Short mmCIF file of C-alpha atoms and ligand atoms in Angstrom, two decimals:
data_model
loop_
_atom_site.label_atom_id
_atom_site.label_comp_id
_atom_site.label_asym_id
_atom_site.label_seq_id
_atom_site.Cartn_x
_atom_site.Cartn_y
_atom_site.Cartn_z
CA MET P 1 345.19 -44.89 14.03
CA THR P 2 343.31 -47.30 11.80
CA THR P 3 339.91 -48.94 12.12
CA THR P 4 338.64 -52.28 10.92
CA THR P 5 334.94 -52.79 10.28
CA ILE P 6 333.57 -56.07 11.60
CA ILE P 7 330.32 -57.30 10.05
CA GLY P 8 328.31 -60.47 10.53
CA LEU P 9 325.02 -61.06 8.75
CA GLU P 10 321.91 -62.98 9.77
CA VAL P 11 319.74 -63.82 6.79
CA HIS P 12 316.20 -65.15 7.01
CA VAL P 13 315.04 -66.95 3.88
CA GLN P 14 311.54 -68.21 3.16
CA LEU P 15 311.71 -71.72 1.78
CA LEU P 16 309.80 -72.62 -1.38
CA THR P 17 307.31 -75.07 0.06
CA ASN P 18 303.62 -75.27 -0.83
CA SER P 19 302.54 -75.43 2.79
CA LYS P 20 303.68 -74.02 6.11
CA ILE P 21 306.29 -75.65 8.32
CA PHE P 22 304.03 -77.23 10.97
CA CYS P 23 300.56 -77.33 9.32
CA GLY P 24 298.98 -77.81 5.91
CA CYS P 25 298.05 -74.16 5.25
CA SER P 26 299.30 -72.58 2.03
CA SER P 27 302.49 -70.55 2.44
CA ALA P 28 301.85 -68.46 -0.69
CA PHE P 29 302.37 -64.70 -0.38
CA ASN P 30 298.87 -63.27 0.00
CA PRO P 31 298.62 -59.82 1.58
CA HIS P 32 295.24 -59.01 0.01
CA GLN P 33 293.08 -61.56 1.82
CA PRO P 34 294.28 -61.45 5.43
CA ASN P 35 293.92 -64.50 7.67
CA VAL P 36 292.56 -66.87 5.03
CA GLN P 37 295.61 -69.14 5.07
CA THR P 38 295.24 -70.17 8.69
CA CYS P 39 294.19 -73.15 10.82
CA PRO P 40 294.17 -73.99 14.55
CA VAL P 41 297.91 -74.85 14.44
CA CYS P 42 299.19 -71.59 12.96
CA LEU P 43 296.58 -69.59 14.87
CA GLY P 44 298.03 -71.09 18.05
CA LEU P 45 294.72 -72.44 19.32
CA PRO P 46 294.91 -74.60 22.47
CA GLY P 47 295.06 -78.31 21.85
CA SER P 48 296.33 -78.07 18.27
CA LEU P 49 299.51 -79.98 17.47
CA PRO P 50 302.27 -79.18 14.97
CA VAL P 51 303.72 -81.74 12.52
CA MET P 52 306.98 -81.01 10.72
CA ASN P 53 306.89 -80.37 6.96
CA ARG P 54 309.38 -82.88 5.53
CA ARG P 55 309.90 -80.82 2.37
CA ALA P 56 310.92 -77.74 4.40
CA PHE P 57 313.49 -79.82 6.23
CA GLU P 58 314.89 -81.25 2.99
CA LEU P 59 315.21 -77.81 1.36
CA ALA P 60 316.98 -76.55 4.47
CA VAL P 61 319.45 -79.46 4.43
CA LYS P 62 320.03 -78.96 0.71
CA THR P 63 320.98 -75.32 1.35
CA ALA P 64 323.21 -76.20 4.29
CA LEU P 65 325.06 -78.79 2.18
CA ALA P 66 325.63 -76.19 -0.53
CA LEU P 67 327.05 -73.89 2.17
CA ASN P 68 329.45 -76.64 3.18
CA CYS P 69 327.87 -77.01 6.61
CA ASP P 70 328.06 -80.11 8.79
CA ILE P 71 324.63 -81.70 9.12
CA ALA P 72 323.77 -82.89 12.63
CA PRO P 73 322.55 -86.50 12.82
CA PHE P 74 320.16 -85.44 15.58
CA THR P 75 318.34 -82.14 15.86
CA LYS P 76 315.41 -80.80 17.86
CA TRP P 77 312.94 -77.94 18.13
CA ASP P 78 312.85 -75.27 20.81
CA ARG P 79 310.36 -72.68 21.93
CA LYS P 80 311.58 -69.08 21.91
CA GLN P 81 309.20 -67.19 24.20
CA TYR P 82 308.26 -63.62 23.62
CA TYR P 83 305.00 -61.76 23.38
CA TYR P 84 304.00 -59.88 20.27
CA PRO P 85 300.58 -59.51 18.61
CA ASP P 86 301.72 -61.24 15.42
CA LEU P 87 302.94 -64.29 17.35
CA PRO P 88 299.72 -66.03 18.43
CA LYS P 89 301.26 -68.85 20.50
CA GLY P 90 303.38 -66.47 22.54
CA TYR P 91 306.46 -68.35 21.37
CA GLN P 92 308.22 -69.06 18.10
CA ILE P 93 309.26 -72.61 17.26
CA SER P 94 312.95 -72.39 16.41
CA GLN P 95 316.21 -74.25 17.04
CA TYR P 96 318.45 -73.25 19.92
CA ASP P 97 321.39 -75.37 21.04
CA LEU P 98 321.18 -78.21 18.52
CA PRO P 99 320.60 -76.63 15.09
CA PHE P 100 320.42 -79.06 12.19
CA SER P 101 323.59 -77.63 10.65
CA ASP P 102 326.69 -75.62 11.51
CA ASP P 103 330.24 -74.68 10.51
CA GLY P 104 330.04 -73.89 6.80
CA ALA P 105 331.40 -71.26 4.44
CA LEU P 106 330.52 -69.26 1.36
CA GLU P 107 333.21 -68.07 -1.01
CA ILE P 108 332.79 -64.59 -2.43
CA GLU P 109 334.72 -62.59 -5.01
CA VAL P 110 336.33 -59.48 -3.59
CA GLY P 111 337.72 -56.50 -5.44
CA GLY P 112 337.53 -56.16 -9.20
CA GLU P 113 338.96 -58.20 -12.09
CA GLY P 114 341.40 -60.76 -10.69
CA GLY P 115 340.69 -59.52 -7.14
CA GLY P 116 340.49 -63.05 -5.82
CA THR P 117 338.06 -64.73 -3.47
CA ARG P 118 337.48 -64.85 0.27
CA LYS P 119 335.80 -67.52 2.38
CA ILE P 120 333.10 -66.16 4.68
CA GLY P 121 332.38 -68.55 7.53
CA ILE P 122 328.84 -69.70 8.31
CA ILE P 123 328.32 -70.26 12.04
CA ARG P 124 325.05 -72.13 11.65
CA ALA P 125 321.85 -72.49 9.66
CA HIS P 126 318.67 -73.42 11.50
CA LEU P 127 314.97 -73.75 10.75
CA GLU P 128 312.16 -71.82 12.38
CA GLU P 129 308.67 -70.55 11.74
CA ASP P 130 307.87 -67.02 10.61
CA ALA P 131 305.57 -64.74 12.59
CA GLY P 132 302.50 -63.00 11.13
CA LYS P 133 302.38 -59.37 10.15
CA ASN P 134 301.02 -56.36 12.02
CA VAL P 135 299.32 -53.97 9.65
CA HIS P 136 299.26 -50.46 11.07
CA ASP P 137 296.88 -47.73 10.00
CA GLU P 138 298.75 -45.37 7.72
CA THR P 139 296.23 -42.55 7.49
CA GLY P 140 297.83 -40.83 10.46
CA ARG P 141 294.75 -41.12 12.64
CA GLY P 142 296.55 -44.07 14.07
CA THR P 143 293.95 -46.03 15.97
CA ASP P 144 293.49 -49.02 13.77
CA SER P 145 296.15 -51.76 13.86
CA GLN P 146 295.37 -55.18 12.45
CA VAL P 147 297.04 -58.56 12.52
CA ASP P 148 297.38 -60.78 9.43
CA LEU P 149 298.45 -64.34 10.23
CA ASN P 150 298.75 -65.63 6.64
CA ARG P 151 302.52 -65.58 7.04
CA ALA P 152 302.57 -67.12 10.54
CA GLY P 153 304.19 -70.55 10.31
CA THR P 154 305.92 -70.03 6.96
CA PRO P 155 309.20 -71.99 6.96
CA LEU P 156 312.27 -69.81 7.48
CA LEU P 157 315.89 -70.80 7.16
CA GLU P 158 318.13 -68.56 9.26
CA ILE P 159 321.72 -68.40 8.01
CA VAL P 160 324.19 -66.81 10.44
CA SER P 161 327.59 -65.77 9.12
CA GLN P 162 330.81 -65.40 11.08
CA PRO P 163 331.83 -61.76 11.62
CA ASP P 164 334.17 -62.18 8.63
CA LEU P 165 332.96 -59.33 6.44
CA ARG P 166 335.12 -56.22 6.43
CA SER P 167 333.24 -53.56 4.46
CA PRO P 168 329.70 -52.61 3.42
CA GLN P 169 330.62 -53.63 -0.14
CA GLU P 170 331.73 -57.09 1.01
CA ALA P 171 328.47 -57.48 2.91
CA LYS P 172 326.53 -56.65 -0.22
CA ARG P 173 328.65 -59.06 -2.28
CA TYR P 174 328.05 -61.85 0.26
CA LEU P 175 324.29 -61.29 0.06
CA GLU P 176 324.33 -61.27 -3.72
CA GLU P 177 326.27 -64.52 -3.82
CA LEU P 178 324.03 -66.11 -1.19
CA LYS P 179 320.90 -65.05 -3.04
CA LEU P 180 322.28 -66.37 -6.31
CA LEU P 181 323.12 -69.71 -4.70
CA LEU P 182 319.65 -69.98 -3.15
CA THR P 183 317.97 -69.32 -6.49
CA TYR P 184 320.27 -71.81 -8.28
CA LEU P 185 319.31 -74.37 -5.64
CA ASN P 186 315.65 -73.44 -6.15
CA VAL P 187 315.05 -73.43 -2.39
CA SER P 188 313.66 -69.88 -2.24
CA ASP P 189 312.41 -67.25 -4.66
CA CYS P 190 314.36 -64.68 -2.60
CA ASN P 191 311.79 -62.01 -3.45
CA MET P 192 312.83 -59.17 -1.18
CA GLN P 193 309.74 -57.04 -1.84
CA GLU P 194 307.61 -59.89 -0.56
CA GLY P 195 309.91 -60.46 2.40
CA SER P 196 311.25 -63.83 1.22
CA LEU P 197 314.79 -62.71 2.06
CA ARG P 198 315.46 -60.42 5.02
CA CYS P 199 318.72 -59.41 6.55
CA ASP P 200 319.99 -58.25 9.95
CA ALA P 201 323.53 -56.88 10.18
CA ASN P 202 325.76 -57.00 13.29
CA VAL P 203 328.31 -54.23 13.07
CA ASN P 204 331.13 -52.88 15.20
CA LEU P 205 334.59 -51.41 14.84
CA HIS P 206 338.03 -52.45 15.94
CA ILE P 207 340.02 -49.28 16.53
CA HIS P 208 343.78 -49.77 16.45
CA GLN P 209 345.27 -46.90 18.40
CA ASP P 210 348.70 -45.44 17.80
CA ASP P 211 349.94 -46.72 21.16
CA GLY P 212 349.29 -50.29 20.00
CA HIS P 213 346.06 -50.75 21.95
CA LYS P 214 343.01 -52.12 20.22
CA VAL P 215 339.49 -51.23 21.33
CA ALA P 216 336.21 -52.64 20.08
CA THR P 217 333.05 -50.55 19.92
CA PRO P 218 329.77 -52.05 21.21
CA ILE P 219 328.03 -54.33 18.70
CA VAL P 220 324.90 -52.95 17.09
CA GLU P 221 322.36 -55.12 15.33
CA ILE P 222 320.58 -53.37 12.45
CA LYS P 223 317.24 -55.11 11.97
CA ASN P 224 315.16 -56.01 8.92
CA LEU P 225 317.11 -54.56 6.06
CA ASN P 226 314.98 -55.19 3.01
CA SER P 227 317.31 -54.41 0.13
CA PHE P 228 321.00 -54.95 -0.57
CA ARG P 229 321.41 -51.25 -1.18
CA ASN P 230 319.97 -50.51 2.27
CA VAL P 231 322.34 -53.05 3.84
CA GLU P 232 325.26 -51.19 2.29
CA LEU P 233 323.97 -47.73 3.26
CA ALA P 234 323.00 -48.73 6.80
CA ILE P 235 326.43 -50.24 7.50
CA GLU P 236 328.20 -47.22 6.00
CA PHE P 237 326.18 -44.96 8.28
CA GLU P 238 326.75 -47.16 11.33
CA VAL P 239 330.53 -47.22 10.80
CA LYS P 240 330.63 -43.42 10.92
CA ARG P 241 328.19 -43.18 13.80
CA GLN P 242 330.05 -45.69 15.98
CA TYR P 243 333.36 -43.96 15.43
CA GLU P 244 331.92 -40.58 16.38
CA GLU P 245 330.17 -42.13 19.39
CA TRP P 246 333.45 -43.67 20.52
CA GLU P 247 335.28 -40.36 20.14
CA LYS P 248 332.56 -38.68 22.22
CA THR P 249 331.99 -41.25 24.99
CA GLY P 250 334.90 -43.71 24.79
CA LYS P 251 332.38 -46.53 25.45
CA LYS P 252 333.74 -49.96 24.60
CA MET P 253 332.22 -53.35 23.93
CA GLY P 254 331.04 -54.95 27.17
CA GLU P 255 330.42 -51.61 28.90
CA VAL P 256 326.97 -51.17 27.34
CA ALA P 257 324.36 -53.74 26.32
CA LYS P 258 324.10 -54.80 22.70
CA GLU P 259 321.80 -52.35 20.93
CA THR P 260 319.20 -52.95 18.25
CA ARG P 261 318.72 -50.26 15.66
CA GLY P 262 316.48 -49.88 12.62
CA TRP P 263 317.30 -48.32 9.27
CA ASP P 264 315.32 -45.21 8.39
CA ALA P 265 315.78 -45.17 4.63
CA ALA P 266 314.02 -41.81 4.17
CA ARG P 267 316.35 -40.03 6.61
CA GLY P 268 319.38 -42.14 5.71
CA LYS P 269 320.23 -43.08 9.30
CA THR P 270 319.97 -45.90 11.83
CA VAL P 271 317.69 -45.23 14.81
CA PRO P 272 317.61 -46.96 18.21
CA GLN P 273 314.84 -49.54 18.63
CA ARG P 274 315.12 -51.44 21.87
CA GLY P 275 317.69 -53.01 24.13
CA LYS P 276 318.56 -56.39 22.69
CA GLU P 277 317.30 -59.37 24.66
CA GLU P 278 319.85 -61.88 25.82
CA ALA P 279 319.19 -65.51 24.93
CA SER P 280 318.17 -66.09 28.55
CA ASP P 281 315.32 -63.58 28.18
CA TYR P 282 313.66 -65.90 25.68
CA ARG P 283 313.45 -68.85 28.14
CA TYR P 284 314.24 -71.36 25.41
CA PHE P 285 313.18 -74.92 26.11
CA PRO P 286 312.63 -78.01 23.91
CA ASP P 287 309.20 -78.10 22.28
CA PRO P 288 307.39 -81.10 23.81
CA ASP P 289 304.90 -81.24 20.90
CA LEU P 290 307.46 -82.05 18.21
CA VAL P 291 309.64 -85.13 17.88
CA PRO P 292 313.35 -84.53 17.36
CA VAL P 293 314.64 -85.25 13.84
CA THR P 294 317.27 -87.85 13.07
CA VAL P 295 319.05 -87.52 9.74
CA SER P 296 320.15 -90.79 8.16
CA ALA P 297 323.06 -91.18 5.76
CA GLU P 298 320.55 -92.31 3.12
CA LEU P 299 318.53 -89.13 3.49
CA LEU P 300 321.68 -87.03 3.21
CA ASP P 301 322.76 -88.92 0.09
CA SER P 302 319.39 -88.48 -1.55
CA ILE P 303 319.43 -84.73 -0.85
CA ARG P 304 323.02 -84.41 -2.00
CA ALA P 305 321.98 -86.01 -5.29
CA THR P 306 319.63 -83.09 -5.96
CA LEU P 307 322.40 -80.47 -5.75
CA CYS P 308 323.17 -78.59 -8.96
CA GLU P 309 326.41 -77.03 -10.11
CA PHE P 310 327.01 -74.00 -7.85
CA PRO P 311 327.43 -70.49 -9.30
CA ALA P 312 331.10 -70.25 -8.27
CA ASP P 313 331.92 -73.57 -9.98
CA ARG P 314 330.00 -72.54 -13.03
CA ARG P 315 331.97 -69.29 -13.37
CA GLU P 316 335.23 -71.25 -13.21
CA ARG P 317 333.99 -73.70 -15.84
CA PHE P 318 332.88 -70.88 -18.15
CA LYS P 319 336.34 -69.34 -17.92
CA GLY P 320 337.99 -72.65 -18.75
CA THR P 321 335.59 -74.03 -21.36
CA TYR P 322 334.58 -70.87 -23.18
CA GLY P 323 337.56 -68.62 -22.52
CA LEU P 324 335.49 -65.98 -20.70
CA SER P 325 337.11 -63.25 -18.59
CA ASP P 326 336.35 -62.99 -14.84
CA TYR P 327 333.93 -60.20 -15.70
CA ASP P 328 332.09 -62.04 -18.47
CA ALA P 329 331.82 -65.22 -16.41
CA ARG P 330 330.33 -63.23 -13.57
CA VAL P 331 327.80 -61.35 -15.73
CA THR P 332 326.67 -64.57 -17.41
CA VAL P 333 326.33 -66.66 -14.25
CA ASP P 334 325.01 -63.91 -11.97
CA GLN P 335 321.98 -63.32 -14.18
CA GLY P 336 320.64 -66.65 -12.92
CA GLN P 337 320.57 -70.27 -13.95
CA ALA P 338 318.18 -69.92 -16.91
CA PHE P 339 320.31 -67.12 -18.37
CA ALA P 340 323.54 -69.11 -17.96
CA ASP P 341 321.82 -72.14 -19.56
CA TYR P 342 320.81 -69.93 -22.48
CA PHE P 343 324.39 -68.77 -22.92
CA GLU P 344 325.72 -72.33 -22.86
CA GLU P 345 323.24 -73.47 -25.50
CA VAL P 346 324.13 -70.55 -27.81
CA ALA P 347 327.86 -71.10 -27.28
CA GLY P 348 327.52 -74.82 -27.99
CA LEU P 349 325.59 -74.24 -31.21
CA CYS P 350 327.80 -71.53 -32.69
CA GLY P 351 331.06 -72.98 -31.43
CA ASP P 352 332.41 -69.59 -30.29
CA GLY P 353 332.06 -68.89 -26.56
CA LYS P 354 333.37 -65.36 -26.71
CA GLN P 355 331.04 -64.39 -29.57
CA ALA P 356 328.10 -66.03 -27.77
CA CYS P 357 328.97 -64.17 -24.56
CA ASN P 358 329.13 -60.80 -26.35
CA TRP P 359 325.70 -61.31 -27.82
CA VAL P 360 324.05 -62.75 -24.75
CA THR P 361 325.43 -60.23 -22.24
CA GLN P 362 325.04 -57.20 -24.51
CA ASP P 363 322.34 -57.58 -27.17
CA VAL P 364 320.08 -60.10 -25.43
CA LEU P 365 320.39 -58.54 -21.98
CA ARG P 366 319.76 -55.03 -23.31
CA GLU P 367 316.62 -56.06 -25.24
CA MET P 368 315.38 -58.15 -22.28
CA ASN P 369 315.67 -55.18 -19.95
CA GLU P 370 314.12 -52.79 -22.43
CA ARG P 371 311.14 -55.08 -22.90
CA ASN P 372 311.01 -56.11 -19.25
CA LEU P 373 311.23 -59.79 -20.16
CA SER P 374 312.89 -62.68 -18.37
CA ILE P 375 315.19 -64.90 -20.41
CA GLY P 376 312.43 -67.52 -20.43
CA GLU P 377 310.12 -65.03 -22.13
CA PHE P 378 312.69 -63.74 -24.61
CA PRO P 379 311.29 -64.41 -28.11
CA ILE P 380 314.62 -65.35 -29.69
CA ARG P 381 315.32 -68.73 -28.15
CA ALA P 382 318.88 -70.00 -27.69
CA ALA P 383 318.52 -72.41 -30.64
CA VAL P 384 317.69 -69.51 -32.98
CA LEU P 385 320.44 -67.19 -31.74
CA GLY P 386 322.89 -70.10 -31.89
CA ASN P 387 321.83 -70.66 -35.50
CA LEU P 388 322.33 -66.97 -36.30
CA LEU P 389 325.78 -66.81 -34.72
CA GLU P 390 326.82 -70.03 -36.41
CA ARG P 391 326.33 -68.19 -39.71
CA ILE P 392 328.92 -65.62 -38.61
CA ALA P 393 331.36 -68.37 -37.74
CA LYS P 394 330.75 -70.01 -41.14
CA LYS P 395 331.28 -66.65 -42.87
CA GLN P 396 327.77 -66.61 -44.30
CA ILE P 397 326.95 -63.18 -42.88
CA THR P 398 328.89 -60.38 -41.14
CA ILE P 399 328.49 -59.51 -37.46
CA LYS P 400 326.86 -56.26 -38.56
CA SER P 401 324.34 -58.10 -40.70
CA ALA P 402 323.65 -60.55 -37.88
CA ARG P 403 322.79 -57.61 -35.68
CA GLU P 404 320.38 -56.33 -38.32
CA VAL P 405 318.73 -59.78 -38.46
CA PHE P 406 318.55 -59.93 -34.66
CA LEU P 407 316.75 -56.59 -34.41
CA GLU P 408 314.49 -57.43 -37.32
CA LEU P 409 313.52 -60.72 -35.65
CA LEU P 410 312.55 -58.80 -32.53
CA ALA P 411 310.77 -56.03 -34.44
CA GLU P 412 308.67 -58.59 -36.26
CA ASN P 413 307.68 -60.12 -33.00
CA PRO P 414 305.88 -57.73 -30.69
CA SER P 415 303.58 -60.50 -29.49
CA ARG P 416 306.31 -62.60 -27.86
CA ARG P 417 305.73 -65.49 -30.26
CA PRO P 418 308.72 -67.77 -30.42
CA ILE P 419 310.75 -67.23 -33.57
CA SER P 420 312.07 -70.02 -35.77
CA SER P 421 315.38 -70.20 -37.62
CA ALA P 422 313.49 -70.13 -40.93
CA HIS P 423 312.83 -66.43 -40.24
CA ILE P 424 316.58 -65.85 -40.39
CA ASP P 425 316.80 -67.20 -43.95
CA GLN P 426 313.85 -65.05 -44.94
CA ILE P 427 315.35 -61.82 -43.55
CA ILE P 428 318.77 -62.53 -45.05
CA ALA P 429 317.16 -63.08 -48.46
CA GLU P 430 314.85 -60.03 -48.24
CA LYS P 431 317.59 -57.66 -47.15
CA GLY P 432 320.32 -59.13 -49.32
CA LEU P 433 322.58 -59.76 -46.34
CA ALA P 434 324.17 -62.97 -47.56
CA LEU P 435 327.90 -62.50 -47.43
CA VAL P 436 329.17 -61.90 -50.96
CA THR P 437 332.32 -63.92 -51.46
CA ASP P 438 331.99 -63.86 -55.23
CA THR P 439 334.97 -61.66 -55.99
CA GLY P 440 333.75 -61.24 -59.58
CA GLU P 441 330.70 -59.29 -58.40
CA LEU P 442 332.82 -57.26 -55.99
CA GLU P 443 335.47 -56.44 -58.58
CA GLY P 444 332.97 -54.59 -60.75
CA VAL P 445 331.66 -52.51 -57.85
CA ILE P 446 335.17 -51.75 -56.60
CA ALA P 447 336.26 -50.53 -60.04
CA GLU P 448 333.20 -48.29 -60.16
CA VAL P 449 333.80 -46.83 -56.68
CA VAL P 450 337.50 -46.24 -57.39
CA GLY P 451 336.57 -44.44 -60.63
CA LYS P 452 334.09 -42.18 -58.85
CA ASN P 453 336.40 -41.15 -55.99
CA PRO P 454 339.67 -39.79 -57.38
CA LYS P 455 340.22 -37.61 -54.25
CA ALA P 456 340.06 -40.54 -51.81
CA VAL P 457 342.24 -42.63 -54.12
CA ALA P 458 344.83 -39.86 -54.33
CA ASP P 459 344.76 -39.42 -50.54
CA PHE P 460 345.31 -43.14 -50.02
CA LYS P 461 348.20 -43.21 -52.50
CA ALA P 462 349.71 -40.20 -50.71
CA GLY P 463 349.86 -42.32 -47.55
CA LYS P 464 346.53 -41.55 -45.82
CA GLN P 465 345.55 -45.06 -44.71
CA ALA P 466 342.22 -43.77 -43.41
CA ALA P 467 341.05 -42.80 -46.89
CA VAL P 468 340.40 -46.45 -47.68
CA GLY P 469 337.64 -46.50 -45.08
CA ALA P 470 335.41 -44.21 -47.12
CA LEU P 471 335.89 -46.42 -50.17
CA ILE P 472 335.05 -49.59 -48.21
CA GLY P 473 331.91 -47.86 -46.95
CA GLN P 474 330.75 -47.12 -50.49
CA VAL P 475 331.36 -50.67 -51.66
CA MET P 476 329.48 -52.04 -48.64
CA LYS P 477 326.59 -49.72 -49.39
CA ALA P 478 326.33 -51.08 -52.91
CA VAL P 479 326.74 -54.75 -51.91
CA LYS P 480 325.17 -55.12 -48.49
CA GLY P 481 326.41 -58.63 -47.80
CA ALA P 482 330.01 -57.90 -48.68
CA ASP P 483 332.61 -59.04 -46.19
CA PRO P 484 334.44 -55.84 -45.16
CA GLN P 485 337.70 -57.74 -44.73
CA THR P 486 337.51 -59.12 -48.27
CA VAL P 487 336.61 -55.68 -49.63
CA ARG P 488 339.56 -54.08 -47.84
CA THR P 489 342.01 -56.66 -49.15
CA MET P 490 340.73 -56.29 -52.70
CA LEU P 491 340.77 -52.49 -52.57
CA VAL P 492 344.30 -52.27 -51.22
CA GLU P 493 345.42 -54.74 -53.88
CA LYS P 494 343.80 -52.70 -56.60
CA LEU P 495 345.21 -49.38 -55.45
CA GLY P 496 348.63 -50.77 -54.76
CA ASN P 497 350.21 -50.31 -51.36
CA PRO P 498 350.84 -46.61 -50.62
ZN1 ZN I 1 297.86 -73.46 9.54
MN1 MN I 2 315.38 -65.87 13.52
#
């Protein structure tokens, strides 16, 4: 008997607009001053009328185009009725049967190096307004619940995937790729702590029995997962739970209603929430206060013109242009657009993509993380690092010396002042790191070192190749800027091949 895990994800993303989707209130995250970003429209006062935010619509279309969706030439708004204290109108304005986009896909990498890619279908992406937030008393006395409507009316893009994902790891990978794409497109900040990206997971199992029969377990929707790690853990738990439940009860899909569960991160388990409403429970109907939207070819063209290079395309280009491995291309691109731009500038300046990648993904990334800086705040700008690495390529300094300069540049700069390339010259001069190619100077030092180390010389002549290492080390110590390769060649020549 084998089982297949079937996962579909619904992602809600807050769009990066200045104002809300149907009124002019600020949509900035502001939990500290409740109910200040409100007006009659988002408070749901009688007689107020919504007007669509054009910018929200354009950002939504931009995202849908990047997800390869078809854009509907005609789309409308619907009311989704339900009662909840954080929903002042008693309905949410959403899109029901005519969403503005459908039928797209997102390609994700699966497996490790060379593992290939898989297309995950997108059923639809639609626009809707966010609800407010209920703030419950956490002292335990439990009488005081409050409602903050700052968030009510914030534009949300809901992206619904096909049930194409087959493991918790694939689900996580899909979310990472989606988040990366959204940040490249600059349509959302995707800040999960602030709730800008939230995820619901639909999970069930297909159990292939030994007699050839296949049964499907009832679908469970896990609500409001607020980190990728929790998505992974919640699905892992649910897979086990559903299998055990099926062994115990034999209940199949269709025999029980779809269930909604929440993820209890502290206890590491999903817990039942409520029976899931059917669409008919929401009494959807077209919102009579909003005009439908028609999308012209001109509008589509103008939005398409704002699309950037997508992360997946950029990885491919980095592999081709700079000779990066799958892994390196992924690390460079997945750190975000500004980081990938930084890499490209360094690579262009020093003319060695692989060298640039090593430095940017190891040295720069390590120091960034240690100092808690973004690439935009990193004091060694791409132009300066490019200049430094160019000196390696031109054999002016060794890689080891370049590393010393790099750390010295950072050490000199606790105040995050930008550093200029002139500092590099200064440090190289002060520390005597200029690569010594003058063999005359080296010859003297080598003769001295050979004279002082008869044991190592004898060892080398007796066939111990490793003995030469100690001699190189001593020469390098005396002439800091010496090129180790040159020193080795000269030493071996002097000692004669063993
Ligand atoms: Zn408002
Ligand atoms: Mn929704």
